[in-house]
Structure formats: structure tokens, C-alpha cells
XYZ file of C-alpha atoms in Angstrom:
734
model
C -12.275 -9.434 -40.226
C -10.423 -12.536 -39.101
C -7.069 -12.904 -37.448
C -4.178 -13.593 -39.726
C -3.415 -17.304 -39.438
C 0.279 -16.884 -40.012
C 1.954 -15.585 -36.884
C 5.447 -14.196 -37.379
C 8.080 -16.809 -36.673
C 9.253 -16.120 -33.123
C 10.299 -19.645 -32.219
C 13.840 -18.386 -31.597
C 12.792 -15.762 -29.014
C 13.843 -16.161 -25.389
C 10.245 -16.280 -24.174
C 9.374 -18.926 -26.758
C 12.297 -21.034 -25.549
C 11.099 -20.571 -21.960
C 7.601 -21.672 -22.956
C 9.008 -24.724 -24.705
C 11.022 -25.638 -21.612
C 7.962 -25.339 -19.386
C 5.936 -27.363 -21.903
C 8.430 -30.229 -21.781
C 8.815 -30.294 -17.969
C 5.556 -29.022 -16.441
C 5.589 -31.353 -13.410
C 9.124 -30.330 -12.476
C 8.136 -26.652 -12.630
C 5.080 -27.228 -10.406
C 7.086 -29.248 -7.847
C 9.796 -26.564 -7.657
C 7.147 -23.902 -7.112
C 5.388 -26.025 -4.491
C 8.590 -26.387 -2.481
C 9.367 -22.691 -2.864
C 5.900 -21.633 -1.692
C 5.996 -23.949 1.340
C 9.419 -22.562 2.246
C 8.183 -18.988 1.747
C 5.119 -19.365 3.967
C 7.109 -21.323 6.549
C 9.842 -18.705 6.731
C 7.409 -15.780 6.874
C 5.382 -17.329 9.712
C 8.421 -18.502 11.694
C 7.613 -22.197 11.224
C 11.316 -23.038 10.916
C 12.210 -21.587 14.314
C 13.170 -18.204 12.878
C 11.651 -14.868 13.841
C 8.468 -14.418 11.836
C 7.867 -11.490 9.513
C 5.093 -10.128 11.738
C 7.427 -10.077 14.749
C 9.843 -7.884 12.798
C 7.341 -5.209 11.780
C 7.382 -1.720 13.230
C 4.989 1.199 13.425
C 5.552 4.893 13.857
C 5.718 8.279 12.208
C 7.113 8.305 8.641
C 10.363 10.088 9.514
C 12.570 12.134 7.193
C 15.797 13.982 7.889
C 14.147 17.284 8.811
C 14.029 19.573 11.818
C 11.966 17.137 13.905
C 14.533 14.356 13.573
C 17.461 16.752 14.063
C 15.960 18.018 17.315
C 15.385 14.505 18.601
C 18.967 13.579 17.724
C 20.187 16.565 19.742
C 18.327 15.295 22.803
C 19.716 11.778 22.387
C 23.265 13.151 22.024
C 22.745 15.092 25.238
C 21.762 11.911 27.087
C 17.977 12.400 26.919
C 17.191 9.057 25.267
C 13.647 7.810 24.851
C 12.439 5.773 27.806
C 10.470 2.555 27.585
C 7.454 2.702 29.878
C 4.429 0.600 30.775
C 1.401 2.278 32.315
C -1.461 1.269 34.590
C -4.725 3.226 34.802
C -6.932 2.460 37.814
C -10.564 3.484 38.247
C -13.049 2.863 41.065
C -10.474 3.402 43.807
C -9.693 6.119 46.330
C -6.043 6.900 45.641
C -5.456 8.173 49.205
C -7.162 5.301 51.061
C -4.804 3.388 53.389
C -5.544 0.065 51.691
C -4.709 1.585 48.297
C -1.484 3.179 49.561
C -0.361 -0.072 51.180
C -1.153 -2.119 48.058
C 0.748 0.301 45.795
C 3.831 0.390 48.023
C 3.947 -3.411 48.257
C 3.566 -3.748 44.490
C 6.267 -1.121 43.857
C 8.714 -3.047 46.021
C 8.009 -6.258 44.108
C 8.177 -4.537 40.724
C 11.529 -2.997 41.553
C 13.001 -6.491 41.983
C 11.945 -7.654 38.490
C 14.987 -7.741 36.150
C 14.806 -4.919 33.617
C 12.615 -2.581 35.696
C 14.386 0.740 36.351
C 11.772 2.626 38.357
C 8.129 2.723 39.445
C 6.108 5.934 39.783
C 2.684 6.367 41.437
C 1.089 9.219 43.442
C 1.291 7.126 46.619
C 5.097 6.912 46.226
C 5.777 10.675 45.971
C 7.833 11.696 49.074
C 5.939 14.986 49.473
C 2.613 13.159 49.633
C -0.292 12.405 47.371
C -1.646 15.954 47.644
C 1.608 17.557 46.492
C 2.082 19.155 43.044
C 4.616 16.414 42.183
C 1.833 13.803 42.358
C -0.621 15.773 40.204
C 0.431 14.210 36.883
C -0.420 10.730 38.229
C -3.916 11.689 39.422
C -6.878 12.025 37.026
C -8.206 15.433 35.995
C -11.673 14.222 37.011
C -13.122 11.235 38.845
C -11.372 8.740 41.077
C -8.404 6.444 40.560
C -4.726 6.940 39.789
C -1.992 5.988 37.331
C 1.281 4.139 37.772
C 4.257 4.205 35.429
C 6.826 1.401 35.243
C 10.029 2.371 33.427
C 12.042 -0.356 31.719
C 15.728 -0.416 30.894
C 15.924 1.122 27.362
C 18.361 -1.599 26.309
C 15.758 -4.278 27.042
C 14.634 -5.717 23.702
C 12.824 -8.676 22.153
C 12.067 -11.723 24.265
C 13.777 -10.268 27.340
C 11.450 -7.269 27.304
C 8.431 -9.494 26.722
C 9.326 -11.619 29.763
C 9.802 -8.529 31.922
C 6.517 -7.007 30.789
C 4.675 -10.263 31.440
C 5.946 -10.298 35.044
C 5.078 -6.611 35.443
C 1.545 -7.149 34.107
C 1.023 -10.059 36.502
C 2.045 -7.943 39.498
C -0.059 -4.967 38.350
C -3.128 -7.195 38.081
C -2.476 -8.369 41.633
C -2.256 -4.731 42.715
C -5.665 -3.930 41.197
C -7.183 -7.044 42.791
C -5.883 -5.942 46.210
C -7.780 -2.630 46.061
C -11.529 -3.079 46.789
C -13.738 -2.041 43.857
C -10.830 -1.119 41.615
C -10.547 -1.826 37.902
C -7.349 -1.455 35.932
C -6.029 -1.423 32.365
C -2.433 -1.510 31.193
C -0.764 -0.294 28.044
C 2.170 1.454 26.453
C 3.796 2.274 23.150
C 5.054 -1.298 22.722
C 1.528 -2.629 23.294
C 0.131 -0.151 20.757
C 2.651 -1.261 18.127
C 1.881 -4.910 18.894
C -1.836 -4.188 18.495
C -1.275 -2.564 15.112
C 1.025 -5.300 13.788
C -1.267 -8.071 15.006
C -4.195 -6.286 13.359
C -2.196 -6.274 10.119
C -1.902 -10.053 10.297
C -5.620 -10.442 11.093
C -6.623 -8.092 8.270
C -4.353 -9.979 5.864
C -6.016 -13.297 6.705
C -9.502 -11.797 6.637
C -8.859 -10.100 3.303
C -7.529 -13.267 1.734
C -10.389 -15.246 3.237
C -12.881 -12.976 1.506
C -11.033 -12.202 -1.734
C -9.776 -15.626 -2.780
C -13.078 -17.588 -2.568
C -15.081 -14.833 -4.276
C -12.395 -14.417 -6.936
C -12.474 -18.152 -7.569
C -16.254 -18.147 -8.026
C -16.066 -15.202 -10.421
C -13.356 -16.932 -12.441
C -15.451 -20.092 -12.620
C -18.113 -17.969 -14.322
C -15.561 -16.242 -16.559
C -13.809 -19.448 -17.641
C -16.780 -21.789 -17.437
C -14.907 -24.384 -15.362
C -13.130 -25.045 -12.079
C -9.826 -26.128 -13.613
C -9.246 -22.947 -15.591
C -10.424 -20.796 -12.673
C -8.131 -22.536 -10.235
C -4.933 -21.831 -12.170
C -4.787 -18.047 -11.556
C -5.820 -18.644 -7.924
C -2.950 -21.098 -7.428
C -0.652 -18.502 -8.958
C -2.076 -15.856 -6.625
C -1.388 -18.034 -3.566
C 2.163 -18.517 -4.790
C 2.492 -14.744 -5.164
C 1.373 -14.216 -1.552
C 4.053 -16.632 -0.369
C 6.648 -14.937 -2.540
C 5.585 -11.510 -1.314
C 5.860 -12.522 2.356
C 9.267 -14.135 1.778
C 10.492 -11.002 -0.019
C 9.290 -8.823 2.836
C 10.988 -11.079 5.387
C 14.255 -10.669 3.506
C 13.821 -6.897 3.270
C 13.040 -6.683 7.000
C 16.665 -7.666 7.659
C 17.898 -4.804 5.474
C 15.450 -1.980 6.205
C 12.787 -1.190 8.802
C 9.364 -2.305 7.591
C 6.228 -0.526 8.744
C 3.322 -2.804 9.655
C 1.138 -1.462 6.854
C 3.664 -2.463 4.173
C 2.676 -6.135 4.419
C -0.952 -5.689 3.412
C -0.199 -3.155 0.703
C 2.516 -5.189 -1.010
C 0.747 -8.523 -0.616
C -2.439 -7.134 -2.126
C -0.427 -5.848 -5.095
C 1.104 -9.274 -5.703
C -2.287 -10.924 -5.375
C -3.888 -8.540 -7.851
C -1.082 -8.781 -10.406
C -1.017 -12.577 -10.308
C -4.750 -12.777 -10.896
C -4.399 -10.330 -13.816
C -1.501 -12.173 -15.391
C -2.941 -15.615 -14.692
C -6.218 -14.666 -16.345
C -4.370 -13.329 -19.392
C -2.117 -16.392 -19.697
C -4.845 -19.003 -19.328
C -7.113 -17.185 -21.771
C -4.367 -16.800 -24.367
C -3.381 -20.470 -23.999
C -6.940 -21.640 -24.642
C -7.070 -19.365 -27.671
C -3.768 -20.659 -29.048
C -4.678 -24.286 -28.379
C -8.116 -23.960 -29.995
C -6.539 -22.502 -33.134
C -4.495 -25.711 -33.429
C -7.216 -28.202 -32.520
C -9.589 -26.844 -35.197
C -12.742 -28.458 -33.866
C -11.343 -31.879 -32.961
C -12.388 -33.420 -29.619
C -10.276 -32.328 -26.659
C -9.242 -35.951 -26.031
C -7.377 -35.964 -29.366
C -5.104 -33.035 -28.525
C -1.500 -34.147 -28.980
C 1.427 -33.369 -26.731
C 3.138 -31.559 -29.601
C 0.130 -29.276 -30.051
C 0.092 -28.451 -26.350
C 3.809 -27.650 -26.362
C 3.481 -25.483 -29.475
C 0.518 -23.638 -27.929
C 2.284 -22.981 -24.628
C 5.434 -21.786 -26.388
C 3.380 -19.322 -28.405
C 1.405 -18.306 -25.294
C 4.495 -17.549 -23.230
C 5.925 -15.622 -26.181
C 2.806 -13.501 -26.844
C 1.050 -13.202 -23.476
C 4.449 -13.382 -21.799
C 5.627 -10.247 -23.580
C 2.442 -8.483 -22.455
C 3.166 -9.647 -18.898
C 6.761 -8.408 -19.123
C 5.660 -5.026 -20.476
C 2.984 -4.762 -17.806
C 5.378 -5.809 -15.065
C 7.875 -3.199 -16.217
C 5.236 -0.448 -16.117
C 4.233 -1.430 -12.580
C 7.918 -1.611 -11.602
C 8.459 1.867 -13.040
C 5.614 3.322 -10.986
C 6.941 1.664 -7.818
C 10.455 2.784 -8.682
C 9.214 6.343 -8.301
C 8.766 5.667 -4.563
C 12.516 5.081 -4.230
C 13.109 8.748 -5.075
C 11.437 9.849 -1.839
C 13.349 10.245 1.388
C 10.956 8.541 3.817
C 12.063 5.025 4.713
C 8.491 3.675 4.602
C 8.150 4.722 0.943
C 11.526 3.231 0.079
C 10.496 0.025 1.845
C 7.217 -0.211 -0.084
C 8.979 0.579 -3.348
C 11.761 -1.948 -2.793
C 9.499 -4.727 -1.560
C 6.954 -3.955 -4.272
C 9.571 -4.357 -6.987
C 10.412 -7.827 -5.696
C 6.718 -8.737 -5.624
C 6.311 -7.642 -9.252
C 9.174 -9.983 -10.116
C 7.421 -12.843 -8.281
C 4.163 -12.147 -10.148
C 5.985 -12.156 -13.483
C 7.771 -15.431 -12.686
C 4.475 -17.033 -11.671
C 2.832 -15.930 -14.928
C 5.768 -17.068 -17.086
C 6.414 -20.458 -15.457
C 3.898 -21.768 -12.881
C 0.663 -20.833 -14.660
C 1.923 -22.121 -18.065
C 2.975 -25.395 -16.404
C -0.515 -25.765 -14.915
C -1.989 -25.011 -18.357
C 0.052 -27.817 -19.909
C -1.010 -30.304 -17.251
C -4.675 -29.385 -17.610
C -4.716 -28.697 -21.359
C -7.407 -31.185 -22.347
C -9.682 -30.186 -19.487
C -9.309 -26.521 -20.399
C -10.994 -27.185 -23.735
C -13.601 -29.594 -22.427
C -16.220 -26.821 -22.442
C -15.047 -24.886 -25.470
C -12.579 -22.154 -26.324
C -11.909 -18.847 -24.650
C -11.160 -17.190 -28.008
C -13.255 -14.041 -28.329
C -15.659 -13.773 -31.289
C -15.123 -11.046 -33.864
C -18.453 -9.427 -32.976
C -19.671 -9.007 -29.455
C -20.399 -6.656 -26.564
C -17.095 -4.823 -26.710
C -16.976 -4.361 -30.483
C -20.519 -2.961 -30.354
C -19.481 -0.690 -27.483
C -16.517 0.626 -29.486
C -18.714 1.150 -32.538
C -21.189 3.139 -30.442
C -18.389 5.259 -28.988
C -17.068 5.903 -32.505
C -20.380 7.546 -33.466
C -19.986 10.409 -30.944
C -16.361 10.439 -29.718
C -16.325 14.111 -28.678
C -19.477 13.731 -26.579
C -18.060 10.593 -24.892
C -14.761 12.333 -24.119
C -16.499 15.362 -22.594
C -18.910 13.233 -20.540
C -16.130 11.038 -19.124
C -13.949 14.042 -18.288
C -16.861 15.741 -16.488
C -17.463 12.622 -14.369
C -13.770 12.185 -13.550
C -13.355 15.899 -12.847
C -16.304 15.885 -10.458
C -14.899 12.883 -8.598
C -11.455 14.512 -8.450
C -12.716 17.823 -6.972
C -12.434 16.794 -3.264
C -8.739 15.998 -3.804
C -7.997 19.747 -3.797
C -9.001 19.780 -0.106
C -6.562 16.978 0.794
C -5.228 17.168 4.341
C -2.556 14.762 5.556
C -2.083 13.259 8.996
C 0.050 10.612 10.663
C -2.139 8.663 13.068
C -1.031 6.465 15.912
C -3.795 4.915 17.971
C -6.331 6.258 15.431
C -5.239 3.557 12.978
C -7.071 1.066 15.194
C -10.879 0.931 15.450
C -12.484 2.828 18.335
C -13.334 -0.463 20.048
C -9.698 -1.637 20.151
C -8.457 -1.893 23.779
C -5.179 -0.047 23.168
C -6.942 2.820 21.407
C -9.352 3.099 24.308
C -6.421 2.988 26.743
C -4.588 5.909 25.102
C -7.782 7.907 24.575
C -8.533 7.619 28.283
C -4.920 8.491 29.106
C -5.117 11.711 27.066
C -8.397 12.698 28.698
C -7.609 11.862 32.329
C -3.814 12.163 32.488
C -2.802 14.765 29.881
C 0.657 15.286 31.407
C 1.475 11.588 30.982
C 0.561 11.748 27.298
C 3.483 14.072 26.720
C 3.503 17.613 25.334
C 1.919 18.295 21.948
C 4.998 20.203 20.765
C 8.502 20.736 22.105
C 11.258 23.169 21.242
C 14.890 22.083 21.644
C 16.721 25.292 22.538
C 20.490 25.691 22.431
C 20.427 28.036 25.407
C 20.763 27.865 29.201
C 17.630 27.314 31.246
C 17.144 30.994 32.188
C 16.977 32.148 28.563
C 14.749 29.183 27.634
C 12.334 30.205 30.412
C 12.152 33.726 28.997
C 11.404 32.241 25.571
C 8.702 29.933 27.036
C 7.000 32.890 28.721
C 6.787 34.836 25.449
C 5.472 32.220 23.025
C 3.314 33.601 20.196
C -0.465 33.726 19.891
C -1.811 31.041 17.540
C -5.451 30.829 16.399
C -6.366 33.437 18.990
C -4.804 31.535 21.906
C -1.552 32.211 23.710
C 0.677 29.155 23.698
C 1.783 27.993 27.137
C 5.316 26.685 27.554
C 7.390 25.130 30.302
C 11.191 25.023 30.105
C 13.445 22.374 31.643
C 17.195 21.887 31.707
C 18.838 19.166 29.616
C 22.471 20.327 29.897
C 24.113 23.630 30.795
C 23.741 24.787 27.186
C 20.652 22.843 26.072
C 17.067 23.262 27.249
C 13.731 21.744 26.322
C 10.526 23.799 26.137
C 7.281 21.798 26.290
C 4.335 23.519 24.593
C 0.680 22.746 25.317
C -1.448 23.157 22.195
C -5.274 23.036 22.205
C -6.709 20.453 19.830
C -4.115 17.709 20.193
C -0.701 17.001 18.626
C -2.016 16.835 15.029
C -4.847 19.363 15.193
C -4.982 22.547 13.143
C -3.676 24.642 16.024
C -0.647 22.359 16.417
C 0.111 22.654 12.698
C -0.272 26.443 12.822
C 1.912 26.541 15.937
C 4.730 24.770 14.090
C 4.583 27.412 11.371
C 4.548 30.236 13.945
C 7.416 28.816 16.023
C 9.571 28.305 12.938
C 8.807 31.785 11.620
C 9.469 33.570 14.921
C 12.848 32.260 16.097
C 14.681 33.660 19.142
C 18.304 34.806 18.912
C 19.518 31.302 19.789
C 19.150 28.110 17.675
C 15.915 26.130 18.129
C 14.421 22.944 16.709
C 10.640 22.364 16.828
C 9.790 18.709 17.439
C 6.575 16.705 17.814
C 4.066 14.918 15.592
C 2.958 18.070 13.776
C 6.568 19.065 13.141
C 7.422 15.599 11.854
C 4.387 15.657 9.561
C 5.457 19.083 8.271
C 8.940 17.734 7.497
C 7.414 14.722 5.746
C 5.074 16.757 3.542
C 7.853 19.237 2.702
C 10.055 16.317 1.681
C 7.263 14.914 -0.491
C 6.797 18.235 -2.264
C 10.517 18.550 -2.854
C 10.986 15.066 -4.288
C 7.638 14.664 -6.113
C 8.681 16.458 -9.336
C 11.704 14.170 -9.705
C 9.641 11.045 -9.026
C 6.971 12.122 -11.512
C 9.583 12.956 -14.151
C 11.252 9.569 -13.698
C 7.997 7.613 -13.931
C 6.661 9.681 -16.829
C 9.851 9.458 -18.882
C 10.312 5.724 -18.329
C 6.645 5.058 -19.146
C 6.797 7.115 -22.318
C 9.912 5.268 -23.486
C 8.468 1.855 -22.687
C 5.162 2.503 -24.455
C 7.012 3.984 -27.428
C 9.083 0.800 -27.700
C 5.827 -1.144 -27.720
C 3.761 1.033 -30.090
C 6.215 3.076 -32.176
C 3.968 6.091 -31.456
C 4.659 9.289 -29.551
C 0.973 10.210 -29.294
C -0.320 7.031 -27.622
C 2.149 7.126 -24.676
C 1.456 10.833 -23.985
C -2.296 10.245 -24.206
C -2.071 7.245 -21.852
C -0.099 9.301 -19.348
C -2.632 12.152 -19.357
C -5.609 9.816 -18.999
C -3.999 8.075 -16.049
C -3.400 11.407 -14.312
C -7.097 12.308 -14.657
C -8.388 8.912 -13.484
C -5.982 8.755 -10.531
C -7.022 12.262 -9.508
C -10.600 11.000 -9.442
C -9.706 8.013 -7.254
C -7.807 10.257 -4.834
C -10.826 12.566 -4.706
C -13.039 9.634 -3.726
C -10.622 8.721 -0.902
C -10.784 12.291 0.422
C -14.581 12.373 0.131
C -14.970 9.075 1.996
C -12.279 9.163 4.676
C -11.378 12.825 5.218
C -14.900 14.208 4.909
C -16.329 11.190 6.750
C -18.873 9.854 4.267
C -19.765 6.138 4.426
C -18.344 5.760 7.957
C -21.124 3.384 8.949
C -20.980 1.381 5.731
C -17.216 0.865 5.775
C -16.868 0.674 9.557
C -14.367 3.432 10.382
C -14.171 6.710 12.283
C -12.859 9.646 10.289
C -9.875 11.546 11.694
C -10.564 14.479 9.345
C -7.515 13.793 7.205
C -5.804 11.139 5.104
C -2.804 9.117 6.297
C 0.329 10.759 4.931
C 1.499 7.797 2.829
C -1.873 7.063 1.171
C -1.820 9.589 -1.716
C 1.539 8.331 -2.949
C 0.515 4.681 -2.582
C -2.723 5.247 -4.484
C -0.907 7.184 -7.203
C 2.018 4.758 -7.535
C 0.075 1.496 -7.318
C -2.926 2.882 -9.184
C -0.694 4.140 -11.985
C 0.948 0.741 -12.286
C -2.363 -1.122 -12.396
C -3.839 1.382 -14.852
C -0.887 0.925 -17.169
C -1.391 -2.808 -16.672
C -4.742 -2.631 -18.473
C -3.395 -0.113 -20.977
C -0.771 -2.655 -21.998
C -3.391 -5.442 -22.192
C -5.462 -3.345 -24.619
C -2.606 -1.826 -26.611
C -0.888 -5.178 -27.136
C -3.921 -6.379 -29.109
C -4.420 -3.117 -31.016
C -0.731 -2.854 -31.925
C -0.678 -6.516 -32.953
C -3.485 -5.868 -35.453
C -2.128 -2.516 -36.612
C 1.241 -4.055 -37.435
C -0.529 -6.590 -39.649
C -1.923 -3.758 -41.788
C -5.353 -3.351 -40.191
C -6.534 0.291 -40.277
C -6.827 2.341 -37.064
C -10.602 2.079 -36.499
C -10.873 -1.652 -37.163
C -7.765 -2.331 -35.054
C -9.302 -0.476 -32.099
C -12.683 -2.205 -32.441
C -11.175 -5.680 -32.808
C -8.546 -5.015 -30.126
C -11.199 -3.935 -27.646
C -13.339 -6.971 -28.491
C -10.437 -9.378 -27.979
C -9.096 -7.788 -24.806
C -12.272 -6.305 -23.306
C -13.381 -9.461 -21.550
C -9.920 -10.023 -20.095
C -9.623 -6.409 -18.912
C -13.066 -6.241 -17.318
C -12.726 -9.698 -15.740
C -9.253 -8.920 -14.414
C -10.411 -5.550 -13.106
C -13.440 -7.109 -11.410
C -11.215 -9.654 -9.701
C -8.724 -7.008 -8.568
C -11.567 -4.840 -7.226
C -12.773 -7.888 -5.286
C -9.267 -8.371 -3.884
C -8.991 -4.746 -2.758
C -12.549 -4.758 -1.434
C -11.670 -7.813 0.652
C -9.031 -5.790 2.431
C -11.448 -2.911 2.972
C -13.153 -5.292 5.393
C -10.045 -5.094 7.595
C -10.098 -2.918 10.719
C -6.868 -0.958 10.245
C -7.662 2.528 8.906
C -4.682 2.839 6.587
C -5.522 -0.501 4.954
C -9.123 0.596 4.399
C -7.932 3.811 2.759
C -5.533 1.955 0.493
C -8.135 -0.649 -0.437
C -10.802 1.912 -1.320
C -8.355 4.098 -3.241
C -7.019 1.269 -5.385
C -10.397 -0.413 -5.892
C -11.831 2.864 -7.171
C -8.742 3.502 -9.326
C -9.048 0.089 -11.007
C -12.820 0.381 -11.397
C -12.642 3.803 -13.048
C -9.762 2.807 -15.276
C -11.300 -0.440 -16.525
C -14.673 1.148 -17.258
C -14.651 4.870 -18.030
C -11.064 5.116 -19.234
C -10.285 1.846 -20.970
C -13.753 1.096 -22.407
C -14.846 4.651 -23.312
C -12.099 7.267 -23.206
C -9.417 5.229 -25.007
C -11.540 4.214 -28.029
C -13.068 7.723 -28.233
C -9.691 9.461 -28.328
C -8.248 6.900 -30.743
C -11.201 7.438 -33.070
C -10.843 11.217 -32.860
C -7.106 11.151 -33.558
C -7.322 8.552 -36.321
C -3.999 7.962 -38.064
C -2.378 10.564 -35.798
C -2.425 7.902 -33.055
C 0.575 6.307 -34.763
C 2.568 9.482 -35.433
C 6.233 9.792 -34.506
C 9.042 11.971 -35.880
C 10.986 10.285 -38.720
C 14.094 9.902 -36.565
C 12.143 8.146 -33.821
C 10.382 5.942 -36.379
C 13.749 4.769 -37.655
C 14.924 4.225 -34.085
C 11.801 2.175 -33.297
C 12.242 0.105 -36.467
C 15.662 -0.879 -35.146
C 15.087 -1.209 -31.396
C 11.304 -1.449 -30.934
C 9.782 -4.506 -29.289
C 6.976 -5.627 -31.562
C 5.061 -8.709 -32.556
């Protein structure tokens, strides 16, 4: 079977006009993109004197408007605002030695004169003496040494706070040097956030440094030349710049978590490589069909322009369909309440737009400029018989067996997902060797009272009644909870609860459930990390059905517009659910259960970061539908020309198989590059999406799709008569 030589006349389509415009002015398009990319990278890195994107990132718990946030708002309204502190931990020193006491008092006097410092606390400064109960919190539970806490003015922000902290750190180092044998480390919440955001930037550079060169080498093998391989890479670099610029713009509208940068940038990188590969391959195919064996040097300008117009029209429509499916999956994140999910969804949508623009303008312009060199080593047009047609033919012999085997494999991989446990890490995001993680780990072990209570209860009651409540806290996991009440106002009290196992351990989670179930006769709000995580997961469960319904409905409509079938969209949706369940199961098996810790270089926290499942599902769904559209566009194209179902599937898989597998391999390389990063949440995202793409491009797209299409036969193209008429009028076809 050969392709019909007479394409339908689509020279009047908008995409064809766009391709013609790019074909006539390729240098102008490249120059405009070059200026835009330079401006994007410059703005994102602060090269123009502006605040860089990485300076505007934040890190913290994914908050929603639940009981945890309501309780914290009550405290703020009552004047109990969060303080900004900087801590010093000293070891190798006798806290009560005269030289130590003198050094601390001298340092405290100097620190108090630094602008922005509100107070200084140390055991040597307690009026009742270093042996008094008031000094206990600042002395270690074991060993020697002491801690000091410098409190900053809460209104101190940005550069002013940085200058104050720099002066404080200098004086604290002098204090440690003045005590014989002493060693000291400093840290605080601001330092932890800085460590996480700076690690994001390092991981981004490391990931790109690994992914881009390897991707280029793979594309050289795929395309058989440096010129063709370089075009998608140039587009990918442009997408990174566009992604960073989009995120910088969004950072002025919404708070951006540090992890958003890597996640969104990786998506843009992967999409641009996918779309660039598709566009370059289709252009070589279109150009070869016009050259008809003549030497590449004889290719005329008119032939190049005609080929690029047809490429942008055909491959461009596939790109638009694919981009819309990815946008739909990301749009589902906007349904959720958490600001981090809205930020990823919003920024991701803008990145999809950048990737589409790159594929529709920049890559075609590069194709026009390098047209003759692209054909110097032959055409990219797939032969009618090859590896993928033989694979499809083999699958067609035993479709039921193939379907059962693939479902068993995917089901086995998905099984660990039923044990999914969510967490919201702080210092645990960083590797164990990171200084700030070590600082806070030591602080929790040696100065537990300075780490803050694991749970707190905001009680709308006077102190006396709150004390009665604190003395009668319930038994959780066989242990009686210990509470300590303090006055906030005459009618508001705060009960601090010590929970064995840490703020996100099982006991803390069970304690939240117990405290919410057993309320006193006055209003209470349970706050803390476990409470915030409970609010977040409850919000996810409440909004998830709406998000799924939105994504499913929009995907079904879009694929129906493309295929005219009701069966194919439903089948695609079900297959994606199974494959994404398998990828989520792998994430749980690796990171929650702790397998491959040594290989991947991480330390399991016994749970998965709370945003990861949704990111894997949303991004994985979009990328899976990406390859579905690549394959279906070829099958539908043949089916609409009268080719029967089986031959359309075989030929469609042959013509798109190389593109799908090559694109998937490159995207897996991109995600694997970011697995090399040190931030835990980035590793989890990278593994989840790499596995999702790998499973989809192999088991699903190469085996499950042809097997089910063979089994269903002509039923693949079924639709009710009314919908068939509607598609004939409004469908988007070849």
C-alpha cells in the first residue's frame, strides 16, 4: 500500500498560511526568536537589574483553606504573628564556663545594636541563671554546648533582612571563635528555604547539562545528521527560556513554590523535543515527496516553501491537538484549591503555548534555512514495511493474549499505588549531607523545645479551661498525649502537644484525627504539619472528581473531533488510567518503600510528597495523550482515505512508530537527567514521568493500542448517527 499522492487541498487553511509566511521570511522568524530567548533568559536570571526568578521562589507546606490555616489566622489576628529567627548551635563548649558566659554577653550586646534585631536569647542571658528551668530549652538534651536565638523584626524583608543576617552571622562566628574549643553552626527557616531554592537552580542546570547533550547525540543517530538533530534542541532551549520568562511573570501574580521551576521547565523541554522531532521528520518527508530523487542541491525555493506550508498544516495540526490535550490535563490542576497546584497549572499552560509556538514557527524556519542539508543523507520518510509494521502484524495474530499480558504487567506495577501515603517534607527535601538539613536534624535531637511543638490546638477559652483540656488529652497509639497550655488573650489560649514520632509521623496523623473527633465544649482548631497535610488531602479528595470529569470530558470531545469515533476516545482514556496507575505504583515502590535508594541517591521518608501523585497524573496524562495523538493522526489520515481498519493501523504504526519511540526515548532522557538532581521532590517527579512515558510508548502505544484496535475492528470507528452528522459538520479532519 502506498500513500495517496493527492493530498486534500488545504492551502487556504490558517496553518498553511502560517507555514507559507514562515517559508518566505525564515531569517526574520529566527532573529525574532533569538531576541526573545535572550530577553527571557536575561529577565529570569536578573541580568537586567531586576529580581531574578530564583530570588522570588518560596517553599513551604501546600496550604489550603482548612482548619490548620483558620487556626493560624486566629493566632495572627490575636497578635501572635510568626517570628523570624536565626539560630546558633554550639558544641565543644562548657555553657557555664566564665569565658563562655562573658563571650555570650558581649556578643548579645553587640547583636542588640544591629538594625533589625529585636532580641537575643541564650542560657547565659537568663536572669534566673543557667541552671534554671527557663534556660533548659537552650541547653542540649545530651552532651555539651548551648543554643542562641536571634529574633528579627518580622517586617524585615528582602535585601534589608539579608544585610542584617550577614552582620548577625559575622558576630556569631566571632562569638564561637572566642570560646576555646567551640564549634558552631547557624541556620533558620530563611536559610532552609534559600537552600531549597538554590538547589532547584543547581538541579535545573545539572539536569539540562545531562539531558541536552545526550538528547542531541540520540537525535544525531535518529536523524543521521547534526543539522536535523540540532533543530529540536534549539527549539528546546527556546522553550526553557520561554518557560522561565513565563514563571517570572507568574511570580508577580501568585506565589511560586521552588519545585515549580523544575517541573514546568522539564515539561516545556520534553514537549519541544517531541514537537521538534515530529516537525523536522514531517518536513523531510514532504520535501522528499517533491524532490523525487533529484540531488539535494537542485531543490528550489518554491519546493521548500510548498513543503513547509504542508508541514505546518499537517504536523502543525497534530502539534495543536497534542498541545490542547496537554493543556486540558494541566487545566485540571486549576480545579484544586492549593495554590501550588494552581501555580503549576497556570505556568504549565503558558509553557505549552511556548512549545506550540516554537514548533509552529521557529523549528519550521530552521527547516527552511537548512532544507538542502536535511536531505543530504536521504529522506526521513518511513518505508511501508519495517519493524513497526511487523510488530503490528505480530500483535494482530494474538490480540487477546497481548491485551491480557500487558494488563497483567501494568496491574502488577500499579499494585503498590494502593499503599500510597502522602507527606509534606521540609528539610527532608534536601539530601542528608546538606548543611541545613543536618542543622535542623541536630536541632530536633538536641533542642526539641526550639523545634516547636508537633501539634497545637487553638482554643477559644480562657487559660484555666485550656489547662484542664491539656491535662485530659486522649490516648493515641497507646500513648497519652502531653499538652501545655499558654495564654494568648483573655479568651484565646494555645495548647502545645508533644507527639512521639515527629510532626508528620503516624502518631501525629492519628492524633489529629483523635483531637478533631473528641472536641471539648469550646471551639478548637488543630494546627501543625499533620493537620495541614490532612486539610490538603481532604481538599484533594473533594476536588478530584471534578478535575477528573473536566479532563475526561474535554479529552473525549477533542479526540472525537479528531477521529469521529466514540470508541477510540473512551479506549484511550481507559488505557491512560491503567498506565498512569502503573507509573504511580513504581513511584511508591521506589520512594515510599525505599527501593533503589543507593542507585538513585536519596533517603526514603516513608511516604510520597503530597503534590507528586497529581503532577504525575496530570503531566503523565498529557504526555501519554501526546503520543496517542501522534499515532491516531496517521491512522485517521489513512482511514479517511478509504483504507480499511487493519491496514490503517499497521501503516499508521509504521509511519509514526519511529517518531513516537524516538520522542519517548528523548523525553525519558530529559526526565532521567533531572533524576540526577539532589532535591527529593524533583527525583520523584522525574522517575514518575520517565516511567509513565516509557510504559506508554512501549506497552501501551506499541502493543495495547494495535491489539485493541484489531479486536474491535470496524467498531473502532463507531459513533451514534447524530454524532456522526455533528462530526461531519464540525470535525477537524485531514
